[in-house]
Amino acid sequence: MVKIDGGRVRALRESKGLTQLYIATSVDVTTDTVSRWENKRYPTIKKENALKLAASLEVDLGELLDRDEAPEPDSPETPPEPPEPAATSMADDGPEQVTTPAATGAAPRPTRAIKTALIITALLLSGAALALFFMGRGQNRPLEISVRRIAPPHFVAGQPFPVFLKVDAPADEPRSIILKEAIPPGLHVVTALPPISGQDKKDNSIKWLTKVRGTTTFAYTLRSELSYQGTLHLDGFVKGPDNATAEITVDGDRQSTSGVHHWADSNRDNRISDEEILAVYDLAGSDQPIGIDMELIEDIWLGDGYVWQAQQQRFAVRE
Amino acid sequence: MKTSRRYPSAAAGCFLLALLFLLATSGHADGVSARLFQDQPNSVIVEISLSRPAPSNLIVEVFLPRGVAVTAGQPKPAKIERKKGSVRWLLKNTGPGTVQVRLVANQAVRLSDCTALIRYRQPGSGTLIEITAQQ
């Protein structure tokens, strides 16, 4: 466990224009946790998380550590504190102190005028924050990134098939993105490349949090349940690290239907042509990174066609 | 001369179109060119030159005269079809530069009796392109 300076975390995050969501995704915690770190409610955190936090803020861990372990002395403006409260509570990731009102009555009570001034100030600040929020929504910056999904038009239930996401970004400097894909019901992810940054069990989605420059291909392999029948729908988006950038929907192929043809046989003629095998290698590369049986695809290409043997759950190649 | 001075862009366009046509119908297209040669009477070599943006994967298919059999290939061919008299290679992870495939036959072969086809997907568009190696 290490003790971090929440104020420093917030200042660094805001200076880089990053959202709490971006940091949360990067460290693989919830936005509530990030908020608690910044508000110093969880000053001590796991070293593993602290390292991820430093990486996402692009600083060394040392820059986030709270160097002053001792309690800070009261500033001259702070009124003398009441006697030390007795009540404390424990949060799930670290100690949290809750102070109770002084029971002695020795501390000066705020006057009605001060209370009124505080309420007015709070209302004004809230109004300003809301105005900034809505003004900001109307001025979303373009992300200058496009994403195209390439998915086979069909697949065989129970057999893995790949989905590719081609991200085109400006070549000048790396752009931080969150790329998210919803996994259709009845399917699960076999593998992904590059490895995903996180998987959300609630909405069954996967996401990458990374930097892109030029054209980058992301790929994942899906496998359905054996009993799957029908058409699956694919959906996803890409977003920048700050709230100012608009969310962009992933373009390209959006659905795929279960059947008896190999996913690489795009024209369903029970053969894999030169064009089809070149398309597979151009997209997937040749080092089998995403759990595709390239040897089988090559055998079908070199052979005289194939048939799907449902009983044996395999493709038989005609020689 | 007068025409080309008055319409320099049109003249240049016609020249480019003619050049593109020549490239597309010979052993050269989109920065990919191929030639066929021998280092021994019973060998056939296909040399493919790739310039940026180069295709990542290529299929090379050589057709030999009837009755000629292949005894060796470098790199190892993906398939040798004796009936068709063809040899196929799938070259992966290609990049800018030169790549060669070589076969050795059981007898001397005349280059003029051989044909070599190179197929690849055009980088960017994904269109299938086929060129014939020049002798």
PDB file of C-alpha atoms in Angstrom, chain A residues 46-182:
ATOM      1  CA  LYS A  46      -2.648  -0.650  -3.560  1.00  0.00           C
ATOM      2  CA  LYS A  47       0.804  -0.118  -5.069  1.00  0.00           C
ATOM      3  CA  GLU A  48      -0.331  -1.964  -8.217  1.00  0.00           C
ATOM      4  CA  ASN A  49      -3.151   0.556  -8.678  1.00  0.00           C
ATOM      5  CA  ALA A  50      -0.833   3.460  -7.870  1.00  0.00           C
ATOM      6  CA  LEU A  51       1.549   2.352 -10.617  1.00  0.00           C
ATOM      7  CA  LYS A  52      -1.314   2.108 -13.120  1.00  0.00           C
ATOM      8  CA  LEU A  53      -2.578   5.500 -11.977  1.00  0.00           C
ATOM      9  CA  ALA A  54       0.857   7.051 -12.500  1.00  0.00           C
ATOM     10  CA  ALA A  55       1.082   5.458 -15.950  1.00  0.00           C
ATOM     11  CA  SER A  56      -2.318   6.787 -16.971  1.00  0.00           C
ATOM     12  CA  LEU A  57      -1.320  10.272 -15.798  1.00  0.00           C
ATOM     13  CA  GLU A  58       2.044   9.855 -17.568  1.00  0.00           C
ATOM     14  CA  VAL A  59       4.096  10.650 -14.469  1.00  0.00           C
ATOM     15  CA  ASP A  60       6.400   8.696 -12.168  1.00  0.00           C
ATOM     16  CA  LEU A  61       4.816   7.141  -9.134  1.00  0.00           C
ATOM     17  CA  GLY A  62       6.953   9.387  -6.927  1.00  0.00           C
ATOM     18  CA  GLU A  63       5.058  12.417  -8.184  1.00  0.00           C
ATOM     19  CA  LEU A  64       1.793  11.067  -6.786  1.00  0.00           C
ATOM     20  CA  LEU A  65       3.021  10.024  -3.356  1.00  0.00           C
ATOM     21  CA  ASP A  66       2.045  12.039  -0.334  1.00  0.00           C
ATOM     22  CA  ARG A  67       5.472  12.992   0.992  1.00  0.00           C
ATOM     23  CA  ASP A  68       4.154  14.518   4.182  1.00  0.00           C
ATOM     24  CA  GLU A  69       3.041  11.556   6.239  1.00  0.00           C
ATOM     25  CA  ALA A  70       2.469  13.651   9.370  1.00  0.00           C
ATOM     26  CA  PRO A  71      -0.824  15.510   9.797  1.00  0.00           C
ATOM     27  CA  GLU A  72      -0.690  19.006   8.428  1.00  0.00           C
ATOM     28  CA  PRO A  73      -0.698  21.819  10.939  1.00  0.00           C
ATOM     29  CA  ASP A  74      -3.679  24.117  10.913  1.00  0.00           C
ATOM     30  CA  SER A  75      -3.378  27.134   8.697  1.00  0.00           C
ATOM     31  CA  PRO A  76      -3.697  30.534  10.371  1.00  0.00           C
ATOM     32  CA  GLU A  77      -7.087  31.076   8.717  1.00  0.00           C
ATOM     33  CA  THR A  78      -8.547  27.879  10.097  1.00  0.00           C
ATOM     34  CA  PRO A  79     -10.477  28.344  13.282  1.00  0.00           C
ATOM     35  CA  PRO A  80      -9.291  26.209  16.203  1.00  0.00           C
ATOM     36  CA  GLU A  81     -10.674  22.721  15.858  1.00  0.00           C
ATOM     37  CA  PRO A  82     -13.033  21.338  18.430  1.00  0.00           C
ATOM     38  CA  PRO A  83     -11.810  18.498  20.610  1.00  0.00           C
ATOM     39  CA  GLU A  84     -10.907  15.296  18.714  1.00  0.00           C
ATOM     40  CA  PRO A  85     -14.103  13.465  17.712  1.00  0.00           C
ATOM     41  CA  ALA A  86     -14.608   9.904  18.779  1.00  0.00           C
ATOM     42  CA  ALA A  87     -16.590   8.525  15.839  1.00  0.00           C
ATOM     43  CA  THR A  88     -14.730   6.908  12.919  1.00  0.00           C
ATOM     44  CA  SER A  89     -15.750   4.535  10.179  1.00  0.00           C
ATOM     45  CA  MET A  90     -13.811   2.211   7.869  1.00  0.00           C
ATOM     46  CA  ALA A  91     -14.222   2.293   4.106  1.00  0.00           C
ATOM     47  CA  ASP A  92     -13.540  -0.770   1.943  1.00  0.00           C
ATOM     48  CA  ASP A  93     -10.244   0.404   0.498  1.00  0.00           C
ATOM     49  CA  GLY A  94      -8.843   2.469   3.300  1.00  0.00           C
ATOM     50  CA  PRO A  95      -9.577   4.376   6.464  1.00  0.00           C
ATOM     51  CA  GLU A  96     -12.102   7.148   6.291  1.00  0.00           C
ATOM     52  CA  GLN A  97     -12.510   9.668   9.106  1.00  0.00           C
ATOM     53  CA  VAL A  98     -15.898  11.135   9.857  1.00  0.00           C
ATOM     54  CA  THR A  99     -16.089  13.949  12.329  1.00  0.00           C
ATOM     55  CA  THR A 100     -19.090  14.493  14.547  1.00  0.00           C
ATOM     56  CA  PRO A 101     -20.268  17.930  15.638  1.00  0.00           C
ATOM     57  CA  ALA A 102     -18.678  19.102  18.848  1.00  0.00           C
ATOM     58  CA  ALA A 103     -20.830  18.237  21.768  1.00  0.00           C
ATOM     59  CA  THR A 104     -19.387  20.825  24.079  1.00  0.00           C
ATOM     60  CA  GLY A 105     -21.014  23.829  22.458  1.00  0.00           C
ATOM     61  CA  ALA A 106     -17.737  25.719  22.909  1.00  0.00           C
ATOM     62  CA  ALA A 107     -17.246  26.342  19.187  1.00  0.00           C
ATOM     63  CA  PRO A 108     -18.834  29.526  17.781  1.00  0.00           C
ATOM     64  CA  ARG A 109     -22.085  28.865  15.903  1.00  0.00           C
ATOM     65  CA  PRO A 110     -22.358  30.439  12.419  1.00  0.00           C
ATOM     66  CA  THR A 111     -24.726  33.359  12.264  1.00  0.00           C
ATOM     67  CA  ARG A 112     -27.797  33.459   9.984  1.00  0.00           C
ATOM     68  CA  ALA A 113     -26.090  36.031   7.687  1.00  0.00           C
ATOM     69  CA  ILE A 114     -23.096  33.716   7.155  1.00  0.00           C
ATOM     70  CA  LYS A 115     -25.428  30.791   6.449  1.00  0.00           C
ATOM     71  CA  THR A 116     -27.353  32.819   3.864  1.00  0.00           C
ATOM     72  CA  ALA A 117     -24.123  33.966   2.215  1.00  0.00           C
ATOM     73  CA  LEU A 118     -22.903  30.366   2.034  1.00  0.00           C
ATOM     74  CA  ILE A 119     -26.165  29.167   0.439  1.00  0.00           C
ATOM     75  CA  ILE A 120     -26.107  31.974  -2.155  1.00  0.00           C
ATOM     76  CA  THR A 121     -22.466  31.234  -2.993  1.00  0.00           C
ATOM     77  CA  ALA A 122     -23.237  27.531  -3.357  1.00  0.00           C
ATOM     78  CA  LEU A 123     -26.190  28.281  -5.663  1.00  0.00           C
ATOM     79  CA  LEU A 124     -24.089  30.620  -7.807  1.00  0.00           C
ATOM     80  CA  LEU A 125     -21.295  28.067  -8.105  1.00  0.00           C
ATOM     81  CA  SER A 126     -23.750  25.308  -9.044  1.00  0.00           C
ATOM     82  CA  GLY A 127     -25.281  27.540 -11.714  1.00  0.00           C
ATOM     83  CA  ALA A 128     -21.866  28.359 -13.142  1.00  0.00           C
ATOM     84  CA  ALA A 129     -20.908  24.674 -13.190  1.00  0.00           C
ATOM     85  CA  LEU A 130     -24.144  23.757 -14.996  1.00  0.00           C
ATOM     86  CA  ALA A 131     -23.660  26.557 -17.535  1.00  0.00           C
ATOM     87  CA  LEU A 132     -20.109  25.401 -18.241  1.00  0.00           C
ATOM     88  CA  PHE A 133     -21.323  21.808 -18.586  1.00  0.00           C
ATOM     89  CA  PHE A 134     -24.000  22.651 -21.155  1.00  0.00           C
ATOM     90  CA  MET A 135     -21.732  25.084 -23.025  1.00  0.00           C
ATOM     91  CA  GLY A 136     -19.103  22.392 -23.174  1.00  0.00           C
ATOM     92  CA  ARG A 137     -21.585  19.865 -24.560  1.00  0.00           C
ATOM     93  CA  GLY A 138     -22.305  22.118 -27.484  1.00  0.00           C
ATOM     94  CA  GLN A 139     -18.638  22.560 -28.314  1.00  0.00           C
ATOM     95  CA  ASN A 140     -17.498  18.947 -28.509  1.00  0.00           C
ATOM     96  CA  ARG A 141     -14.209  18.737 -30.338  1.00  0.00           C
ATOM     97  CA  PRO A 142     -13.984  16.332 -33.252  1.00  0.00           C
ATOM     98  CA  LEU A 143     -11.889  13.256 -32.440  1.00  0.00           C
ATOM     99  CA  GLU A 144     -10.395  13.119 -35.958  1.00  0.00           C
ATOM    100  CA  ILE A 145     -10.564   9.346 -35.738  1.00  0.00           C
ATOM    101  CA  SER A 146     -12.650   6.850 -37.673  1.00  0.00           C
ATOM    102  CA  VAL A 147     -13.169   3.186 -36.898  1.00  0.00           C
ATOM    103  CA  ARG A 148     -14.368   0.559 -39.350  1.00  0.00           C
ATOM    104  CA  ARG A 149     -15.475  -2.897 -38.259  1.00  0.00           C
ATOM    105  CA  ILE A 150     -14.743  -5.854 -40.526  1.00  0.00           C
ATOM    106  CA  ALA A 151     -16.753  -8.883 -39.495  1.00  0.00           C
ATOM    107  CA  PRO A 152     -17.525 -12.031 -41.493  1.00  0.00           C
ATOM    108  CA  PRO A 153     -21.074 -12.100 -42.880  1.00  0.00           C
ATOM    109  CA  HIS A 154     -21.581 -15.561 -41.388  1.00  0.00           C
ATOM    110  CA  PHE A 155     -20.125 -17.990 -38.871  1.00  0.00           C
ATOM    111  CA  VAL A 156     -20.715 -21.505 -37.589  1.00  0.00           C
ATOM    112  CA  ALA A 157     -22.155 -21.768 -34.076  1.00  0.00           C
ATOM    113  CA  GLY A 158     -19.542 -23.017 -31.621  1.00  0.00           C
ATOM    114  CA  GLN A 159     -16.632 -22.182 -33.948  1.00  0.00           C
ATOM    115  CA  PRO A 160     -14.418 -19.130 -33.341  1.00  0.00           C
ATOM    116  CA  PHE A 161     -14.499 -16.265 -35.805  1.00  0.00           C
ATOM    117  CA  PRO A 162     -12.695 -12.916 -35.792  1.00  0.00           C
ATOM    118  CA  VAL A 163     -13.874  -9.321 -35.769  1.00  0.00           C
ATOM    119  CA  PHE A 164     -11.442  -6.585 -36.801  1.00  0.00           C
ATOM    120  CA  LEU A 165     -11.587  -2.893 -35.939  1.00  0.00           C
ATOM    121  CA  LYS A 166      -9.486  -0.658 -38.154  1.00  0.00           C
ATOM    122  CA  VAL A 167      -8.797   2.642 -36.441  1.00  0.00           C
ATOM    123  CA  ASP A 168      -7.625   5.493 -38.646  1.00  0.00           C
ATOM    124  CA  ALA A 169      -6.091   8.349 -36.683  1.00  0.00           C
ATOM    125  CA  PRO A 170      -3.946  11.308 -37.735  1.00  0.00           C
ATOM    126  CA  ALA A 171      -0.316  10.320 -38.194  1.00  0.00           C
ATOM    127  CA  ASP A 172       1.164  13.405 -36.522  1.00  0.00           C
ATOM    128  CA  GLU A 173       0.933  12.500 -32.836  1.00  0.00           C
ATOM    129  CA  PRO A 174      -0.569   9.643 -30.781  1.00  0.00           C
ATOM    130  CA  ARG A 175      -4.203  10.086 -29.725  1.00  0.00           C
ATOM    131  CA  SER A 176      -5.541   8.552 -26.498  1.00  0.00           C
ATOM    132  CA  ILE A 177      -8.778   6.662 -27.076  1.00  0.00           C
ATOM    133  CA  ILE A 178     -11.291   4.427 -25.380  1.00  0.00           C
ATOM    134  CA  LEU A 179     -12.548   1.857 -27.878  1.00  0.00           C
ATOM    135  CA  LYS A 180     -15.548  -0.110 -26.683  1.00  0.00           C
ATOM    136  CA  GLU A 181     -17.380  -3.034 -28.290  1.00  0.00           C
ATOM    137  CA  ALA A 182     -20.572  -4.629 -27.031  1.00  0.00           C
TER     138      ALA A 182
END
